[in-house]
Tab-separated table of C-alpha atoms in Angstrom:
chain	number	residue	atom	x	y	z
T	4	UNK	CA	9.743	-28.262	-5.607
T	5	UNK	CA	11.596	-25.283	-4.473
T	6	UNK	CA	13.680	-24.599	-1.429
T	7	UNK	CA	11.013	-22.063	-0.079
T	8	UNK	CA	7.988	-24.184	0.456
T	9	UNK	CA	6.841	-27.802	1.109
T	10	UNK	CA	3.499	-29.263	1.716
T	11	UNK	CA	3.565	-30.910	5.169
T	12	UNK	CA	0.823	-32.824	6.966
T	13	UNK	CA	-0.038	-31.798	10.602
T	14	UNK	CA	-2.641	-32.219	13.250
T	15	UNK	CA	-5.306	-29.593	13.110
T	16	UNK	CA	-7.222	-28.319	15.985
T	17	UNK	CA	-10.057	-30.774	17.132
T	18	UNK	CA	-7.848	-33.803	16.185
T	19	UNK	CA	-8.398	-33.630	12.453
T	20	UNK	CA	-5.783	-33.607	9.856
T	21	UNK	CA	-4.780	-30.490	7.917
T	22	UNK	CA	-2.636	-29.391	5.178
T	23	UNK	CA	-0.482	-26.238	5.490
T	24	UNK	CA	2.210	-24.665	3.242
T	25	UNK	CA	5.076	-23.888	5.299
T	26	UNK	CA	8.542	-22.404	4.521
T	27	UNK	CA	11.503	-25.038	4.737
T	28	UNK	CA	13.973	-22.181	5.734
T	29	UNK	CA	15.098	-21.879	9.370
T	30	UNK	CA	12.640	-19.022	9.699
T	31	UNK	CA	9.728	-21.509	9.476
T	32	UNK	CA	10.739	-22.699	12.859
T	33	UNK	CA	10.413	-19.346	14.578
T	34	UNK	CA	7.524	-17.902	16.481
T	35	UNK	CA	6.034	-14.635	15.043
T	36	UNK	CA	7.830	-12.826	17.891
T	37	UNK	CA	11.169	-14.504	17.013
T	38	UNK	CA	10.601	-13.924	13.434
T	39	UNK	CA	10.353	-10.139	13.806
T	40	UNK	CA	13.377	-10.083	15.851
T	41	UNK	CA	15.218	-11.915	13.230
T	42	UNK	CA	13.929	-9.650	10.506
T	43	UNK	CA	14.941	-6.387	12.165
T	44	UNK	CA	18.499	-7.896	13.332
T	45	UNK	CA	19.188	-8.466	9.512
T	46	UNK	CA	17.765	-4.851	8.626
T	47	UNK	CA	19.836	-3.376	11.341
T	48	UNK	CA	23.129	-5.151	10.383
T	49	UNK	CA	22.813	-4.231	6.857
T	50	UNK	CA	22.013	-0.529	7.873
T	51	UNK	CA	25.046	-0.352	9.929
T	52	UNK	CA	27.120	-2.063	7.266
T	53	UNK	CA	26.272	0.570	4.770
T	54	UNK	CA	26.929	3.355	7.365
T	55	UNK	CA	30.380	1.937	7.922
T	56	UNK	CA	31.115	2.260	4.203
T	57	UNK	CA	31.350	6.005	4.833
T	58	UNK	CA	34.256	5.984	7.494
T	59	UNK	CA	34.676	9.888	7.503
T	60	UNK	CA	32.141	12.654	7.133
T	61	UNK	CA	31.807	14.018	3.616
T	62	UNK	CA	29.997	17.284	3.019
T	63	UNK	CA	27.666	17.945	0.198
T	64	UNK	CA	25.858	21.101	-0.938
T	65	UNK	CA	22.013	21.013	-1.044
T	66	UNK	CA	20.331	23.920	-2.904
T	67	UNK	CA	16.819	24.743	-2.074
T	68	UNK	CA	14.705	25.401	-5.304
T	69	UNK	CA	11.222	25.802	-3.732
T	70	UNK	CA	8.965	28.692	-4.109
T	71	UNK	CA	9.782	30.133	-0.868
T	72	UNK	CA	13.351	30.657	0.187
T	73	UNK	CA	14.721	29.673	-3.197
T	74	UNK	CA	18.452	29.764	-3.483
T	75	UNK	CA	19.138	28.858	0.096
T	76	UNK	CA	22.263	26.328	0.234
T	77	UNK	CA	22.945	23.887	2.898
T	78	UNK	CA	26.044	22.127	3.759
T	79	UNK	CA	24.994	18.738	4.921
T	80	UNK	CA	26.607	15.298	5.610
T	81	UNK	CA	26.714	12.845	2.568
T	82	UNK	CA	24.816	9.601	3.387
T	83	UNK	CA	23.745	10.962	6.759
T	84	UNK	CA	21.606	14.257	6.356
T	85	UNK	CA	18.067	13.911	4.965
T	86	UNK	CA	15.532	16.118	3.385
T	87	UNK	CA	14.000	16.422	6.909
T	88	UNK	CA	17.554	17.700	8.136
T	89	UNK	CA	17.229	20.360	5.395
T	90	UNK	CA	13.681	21.300	6.352
T	91	UNK	CA	14.863	21.843	10.014
T	92	UNK	CA	17.209	24.635	8.731
T	93	UNK	CA	14.313	26.458	6.831
T	94	UNK	CA	11.499	26.518	9.301
T	95	UNK	CA	9.097	24.619	11.585
T	96	UNK	CA	6.419	24.902	8.881
T	97	UNK	CA	8.519	22.838	6.399
T	98	UNK	CA	9.015	20.227	9.105
T	99	UNK	CA	5.299	19.915	9.815
T	100	UNK	CA	3.842	20.252	6.261
T	101	UNK	CA	6.442	18.571	4.120
T	102	UNK	CA	5.486	14.939	2.995
T	103	UNK	CA	8.027	14.243	0.373
T	104	UNK	CA	11.163	16.039	-1.184
T	105	UNK	CA	11.952	16.277	-4.698
T	106	UNK	CA	15.693	15.541	-5.026
T	107	UNK	CA	17.046	16.639	-8.427
T	108	UNK	CA	13.388	16.168	-9.496
T	109	UNK	CA	13.016	12.754	-8.153
T	110	UNK	CA	10.500	12.013	-5.237
T	111	UNK	CA	12.410	11.254	-2.146
T	112	UNK	CA	11.467	10.026	1.381
T	113	UNK	CA	11.999	12.839	3.953
T	114	UNK	CA	14.047	10.496	6.117
T	115	UNK	CA	16.123	8.950	3.295
T	116	UNK	CA	19.819	10.050	3.420
T	117	UNK	CA	21.102	12.227	0.785
T	118	UNK	CA	23.838	10.793	-1.344
T	119	UNK	CA	25.390	13.728	-3.260
T	120	UNK	CA	25.127	17.426	-3.805
T	121	UNK	CA	21.670	18.183	-5.266
T	122	UNK	CA	18.710	20.482	-5.707
T	123	UNK	CA	15.834	20.061	-3.295
T	124	UNK	CA	12.281	21.252	-3.091
T	125	UNK	CA	9.440	19.976	-0.738
T	126	UNK	CA	6.013	18.736	-1.526
T	127	UNK	CA	2.766	19.035	0.488
T	128	UNK	CA	-0.835	17.967	0.324
T	129	UNK	CA	-1.609	21.585	-0.474
T	130	UNK	CA	0.528	21.830	-3.645
T	131	UNK	CA	-1.238	22.685	-6.861
T	132	UNK	CA	-0.398	19.112	-8.135
T	133	UNK	CA	-0.249	16.632	-5.038
T	134	UNK	CA	-0.198	13.550	-7.229
T	135	UNK	CA	3.201	12.163	-5.825
T	136	UNK	CA	2.142	12.973	-2.210
T	137	UNK	CA	-1.162	11.453	-2.536
T	138	UNK	CA	0.475	8.192	-4.027
T	139	UNK	CA	3.068	8.048	-1.000
T	140	UNK	CA	0.041	8.488	1.359
T	141	UNK	CA	-1.877	5.683	-0.151
T	142	UNK	CA	1.251	3.329	-0.152
T	143	UNK	CA	1.878	4.203	3.585
T	144	UNK	CA	-1.727	3.641	4.578
T	145	UNK	CA	-1.626	0.291	2.809
T	146	UNK	CA	1.711	-0.822	4.521
T	147	UNK	CA	0.106	0.108	8.072
T	148	UNK	CA	-2.925	-2.087	7.346
T	149	UNK	CA	-0.738	-4.866	6.357
T	150	UNK	CA	1.080	-4.761	9.623
T	151	UNK	CA	-2.064	-4.636	11.471
T	152	UNK	CA	-3.638	-7.570	9.753
T	153	UNK	CA	-0.463	-9.736	9.764
T	154	UNK	CA	-0.322	-9.334	13.444
T	155	UNK	CA	-3.913	-9.369	14.372
T	156	UNK	CA	-4.218	-13.209	14.420
T	157	UNK	CA	-1.327	-13.649	16.858
T	158	UNK	CA	0.158	-17.125	16.891
T	159	UNK	CA	-3.191	-18.868	16.240
T	160	UNK	CA	-3.158	-18.641	12.380
T	161	UNK	CA	-0.643	-18.255	9.457
T	162	UNK	CA	-1.030	-14.977	7.745
T	163	UNK	CA	0.923	-14.276	4.461
T	164	UNK	CA	1.156	-10.673	3.205
T	165	UNK	CA	1.220	-10.969	-0.753
T	166	UNK	CA	1.591	-7.325	-1.988
T	167	UNK	CA	0.121	-3.801	-1.734
T	168	UNK	CA	-1.145	-3.152	-5.325
T	169	UNK	CA	-0.618	0.425	-6.613
T	170	UNK	CA	-4.212	1.627	-6.637
T	171	UNK	CA	-4.987	5.157	-7.978
T	172	UNK	CA	-6.237	7.501	-5.182
T	173	UNK	CA	-9.172	8.203	-7.421
T	174	UNK	CA	-10.325	4.631	-6.998
T	175	UNK	CA	-11.378	5.600	-3.422
T	176	UNK	CA	-9.424	3.011	-1.290
T	177	UNK	CA	-6.029	1.627	-0.588
T	178	UNK	CA	-5.539	-2.208	-0.441
T	179	UNK	CA	-3.225	-4.936	0.515
T	180	UNK	CA	-3.729	-8.681	-0.915
T	181	UNK	CA	-3.300	-11.053	1.982
T	182	UNK	CA	-3.552	-14.832	2.106
T	183	UNK	CA	-4.891	-16.182	5.501
T	184	UNK	CA	-4.562	-19.450	7.024
T	185	UNK	CA	-6.658	-22.188	5.176
T	186	UNK	CA	-8.639	-22.762	8.224
T	187	UNK	CA	-10.258	-19.317	7.635
T	188	UNK	CA	-11.205	-19.840	4.109
T	189	UNK	CA	-14.898	-19.996	5.272
T	190	UNK	CA	-14.501	-16.856	7.574
T	191	UNK	CA	-16.409	-13.818	6.820
T	192	UNK	CA	-15.087	-10.847	8.666
T	193	UNK	CA	-17.805	-8.901	10.585
T	194	UNK	CA	-18.016	-5.251	11.290
T	195	UNK	CA	-16.603	-5.858	14.722
T	196	UNK	CA	-13.632	-7.557	13.040
T	197	UNK	CA	-13.092	-4.479	10.797
T	198	UNK	CA	-13.297	-2.207	13.845
T	199	UNK	CA	-10.544	-4.328	15.591
T	200	UNK	CA	-8.177	-4.134	12.667
T	201	UNK	CA	-8.815	-0.374	12.393
T	202	UNK	CA	-8.108	0.193	16.290
T	203	UNK	CA	-4.714	-1.677	15.603
T	204	UNK	CA	-3.876	0.680	12.990
T	205	UNK	CA	-4.905	3.718	15.042
T	206	UNK	CA	-2.550	2.460	17.768
T	207	UNK	CA	0.293	2.633	15.137
T	208	UNK	CA	-0.821	6.223	14.280
T	209	UNK	CA	-0.840	7.168	17.841
T	210	UNK	CA	2.946	5.996	18.304
T	211	UNK	CA	4.005	8.491	15.764
T	212	UNK	CA	6.416	5.975	14.023
T	213	UNK	CA	8.933	7.150	11.544
T	214	UNK	CA	9.031	5.398	8.105
T	215	UNK	CA	12.844	4.360	7.370
T	216	UNK	CA	14.009	3.312	3.946
T	217	UNK	CA	16.903	1.059	3.167
T	218	UNK	CA	18.037	0.087	-0.294
T	219	UNK	CA	19.573	-3.631	-0.179
T	220	UNK	CA	20.992	-6.455	-2.335
T	221	UNK	CA	18.354	-8.980	-3.097
T	222	UNK	CA	20.209	-11.450	-1.017
T	223	UNK	CA	19.667	-9.407	2.146
T	224	UNK	CA	15.860	-9.005	1.258
T	225	UNK	CA	15.521	-12.585	0.600
T	226	UNK	CA	17.033	-13.440	4.015
T	227	UNK	CA	14.549	-10.993	5.729
T	228	UNK	CA	11.381	-12.628	3.853
T	229	UNK	CA	12.661	-16.254	3.650
T	230	UNK	CA	9.483	-17.296	5.515
T	231	UNK	CA	7.001	-15.734	2.894
T	232	UNK	CA	6.947	-17.242	-0.454
T	233	UNK	CA	4.927	-14.350	-1.994
T	234	UNK	CA	7.497	-11.836	-0.747
T	235	UNK	CA	10.236	-13.964	-2.147
T	236	UNK	CA	8.525	-13.871	-5.677
T	237	UNK	CA	8.193	-10.094	-5.406
T	238	UNK	CA	11.759	-9.633	-4.247
T	239	UNK	CA	12.830	-11.678	-7.308
T	240	UNK	CA	10.620	-9.602	-9.614
T	241	UNK	CA	11.861	-6.214	-8.298
T	242	UNK	CA	15.649	-7.465	-8.326
T	243	UNK	CA	15.188	-8.550	-12.075
T	244	UNK	CA	14.351	-4.876	-12.808
T	245	UNK	CA	17.840	-3.511	-12.357
T	246	UNK	CA	21.243	-4.979	-12.990
T	247	UNK	CA	22.566	-4.457	-9.385
T	248	UNK	CA	19.511	-6.468	-8.210
T	249	UNK	CA	18.802	-3.723	-5.564
T	250	UNK	CA	15.412	-3.935	-3.569
T	251	UNK	CA	13.844	-1.160	-1.727
T	252	UNK	CA	12.632	-1.775	1.970
T	253	UNK	CA	10.852	0.411	4.345
T	254	UNK	CA	10.330	0.103	8.065
T	255	UNK	CA	8.272	1.777	10.790
T	256	UNK	CA	8.641	0.399	14.368
T	257	UNK	CA	9.737	-3.080	13.933
T	258	UNK	CA	7.588	-3.803	10.695
T	259	UNK	CA	9.399	-4.068	7.418
T	260	UNK	CA	7.991	-4.455	3.966
T	261	UNK	CA	9.081	-4.437	0.304
T	262	UNK	CA	7.881	-1.312	-1.254
T	263	UNK	CA	9.290	1.090	-3.840
T	264	UNK	CA	8.232	4.073	-1.915
T	265	UNK	CA	8.517	6.881	-1.384
T	266	UNK	CA	6.401	6.967	1.662
T	267	UNK	CA	5.173	9.558	4.150
T	268	UNK	CA	7.541	10.818	7.132
T	269	UNK	CA	5.527	9.437	10.132
T	270	UNK	CA	2.551	7.363	10.847
T	271	UNK	CA	1.027	10.327	12.608
T	272	UNK	CA	0.357	12.135	9.469
T	273	UNK	CA	-2.627	9.813	9.190
T	274	UNK	CA	-5.772	11.338	11.056
T	275	UNK	CA	-8.983	9.683	9.838
T	276	UNK	CA	-8.428	6.009	9.178
T	277	UNK	CA	-10.588	2.887	8.846
T	278	UNK	CA	-10.224	-0.722	7.494
T	279	UNK	CA	-13.460	-0.634	5.513
T	280	UNK	CA	-13.825	-3.934	3.463
T	281	UNK	CA	-12.445	-7.380	2.619
T	282	UNK	CA	-12.998	-8.857	-0.938
T	283	UNK	CA	-12.418	-12.514	-1.755
T	284	UNK	CA	-10.207	-12.427	-5.011
T	285	UNK	CA	-9.853	-15.490	-7.584
T	286	UNK	CA	-8.267	-18.279	-5.662
T	287	UNK	CA	-4.560	-18.818	-6.422
T	288	UNK	CA	-3.241	-22.566	-6.557
T	289	UNK	CA	-3.880	-23.846	-3.138
T	290	UNK	CA	-4.612	-20.207	-1.628
T	291	UNK	CA	-7.423	-17.921	-1.453
T	292	UNK	CA	-6.143	-14.244	-1.728
T	293	UNK	CA	-8.171	-11.573	0.165
T	294	UNK	CA	-7.996	-8.055	-0.772
T	295	UNK	CA	-8.138	-5.918	2.424
T	296	UNK	CA	-9.162	-2.295	1.704
T	297	UNK	CA	-9.157	0.866	3.743
T	298	UNK	CA	-9.624	4.578	3.694
T	299	UNK	CA	-7.604	7.554	5.437
T	300	UNK	CA	-7.360	11.152	5.178
T	301	UNK	CA	-4.183	12.982	6.750
T	302	UNK	CA	-4.187	15.432	9.494
T	303	UNK	CA	-3.795	18.190	6.935
T	304	UNK	CA	-7.034	17.322	5.063
T	305	UNK	CA	-9.608	16.579	7.673
T	306	UNK	CA	-13.326	15.870	6.606
T	307	UNK	CA	-16.602	16.455	8.047
T	308	UNK	CA	-18.242	13.301	9.270
T	309	UNK	CA	-20.886	13.423	6.657
T	310	UNK	CA	-18.255	13.790	3.881
T	311	UNK	CA	-16.312	10.962	5.554
T	312	UNK	CA	-19.183	8.598	5.422
T	313	UNK	CA	-19.850	9.059	1.904
T	314	UNK	CA	-16.011	8.443	1.258
T	315	UNK	CA	-16.157	5.263	3.511
T	316	UNK	CA	-19.181	3.900	1.701
T	317	UNK	CA	-17.319	4.361	-1.592
T	318	UNK	CA	-14.199	2.726	-0.127
T	319	UNK	CA	-16.136	-0.544	0.428
T	320	UNK	CA	-16.303	-1.434	-3.361
T	321	UNK	CA	-13.696	-3.475	-4.898
T	322	UNK	CA	-10.843	-1.376	-6.264
T	323	UNK	CA	-8.272	-2.433	-8.968
T	324	UNK	CA	-4.874	-1.225	-10.147
T	325	UNK	CA	-6.187	0.219	-13.405
T	326	UNK	CA	-9.303	1.861	-12.072
T	327	UNK	CA	-10.105	5.458	-12.846
T	328	UNK	CA	-13.389	5.359	-10.968
T	329	UNK	CA	-15.259	3.409	-8.421
T	330	UNK	CA	-16.746	0.090	-9.434
T	331	UNK	CA	-19.951	-1.468	-8.421
T	332	UNK	CA	-18.779	-4.982	-9.095
T	333	UNK	CA	-18.248	-7.426	-6.266
T	334	UNK	CA	-19.797	-6.781	-2.734
T	335	UNK	CA	-17.317	-6.965	0.200
T	336	UNK	CA	-17.383	-9.747	2.627
């Protein structure tokens, strides 16, 4: 038996006995509110520690290589200035329209600090090939949905986020795999439940929260997610893919997740948004995995309600990671 989980017998509501997989880590004794505080405390301490590694301000040169204003050179602060900082020196258009940056040809979060002198370009939804922007948007929407589902059940039920599969945009929906409390195995979400989840995500959109990114040692990530055995497995998987055992985290508001990114700059980039379906996947050992799915369009690409409704109907069909077209298999719950 690993250090992360243990089957314990406990009294269920109504006097019956129930079984629950809970973490044996100290985090297992925390309430959801205390857990959020603990996670953010660890995140903030690591963020401040990394900032302290650069005691004096070092300057870097960032050359803009975009189609407009090419050749402009910015003198920025190493490990502090971000692509958004550069966009502010160009124009308001770049600040409003840019979703990602290309830093020396690599997709980069708009609020991720620049680490060296480099060349930079900015990506928008209206580019000739918006693939990277679309993927970042899908990832971000899935993360927001994961936040809403995890917190929708309050203190009444245990909700474990498993992972947000990288589903192609052409599949028609983004998704997040989630394990709910075993007492909810027979629960079938209603349209009203989906509307409630959607309302919670729209509240996040309205708050206009920025997405932060932080690359940390796996030990830090494991401390943050010690309560979630699925995230522990994901962190170990990510860490094994590089010799430094670095794991990428993202945060908006007080919600933190493990995701490679890059992500969009702010939650308010989303405009039309709906949690559209929940599918039961094959049961993992002792757990039923549910695939929550949703659809969203950004403020830059609004759709007429008739088109939106057609897209929404399509988004209710089960999506998969290797999908290149919608499938008619499996009806949503």
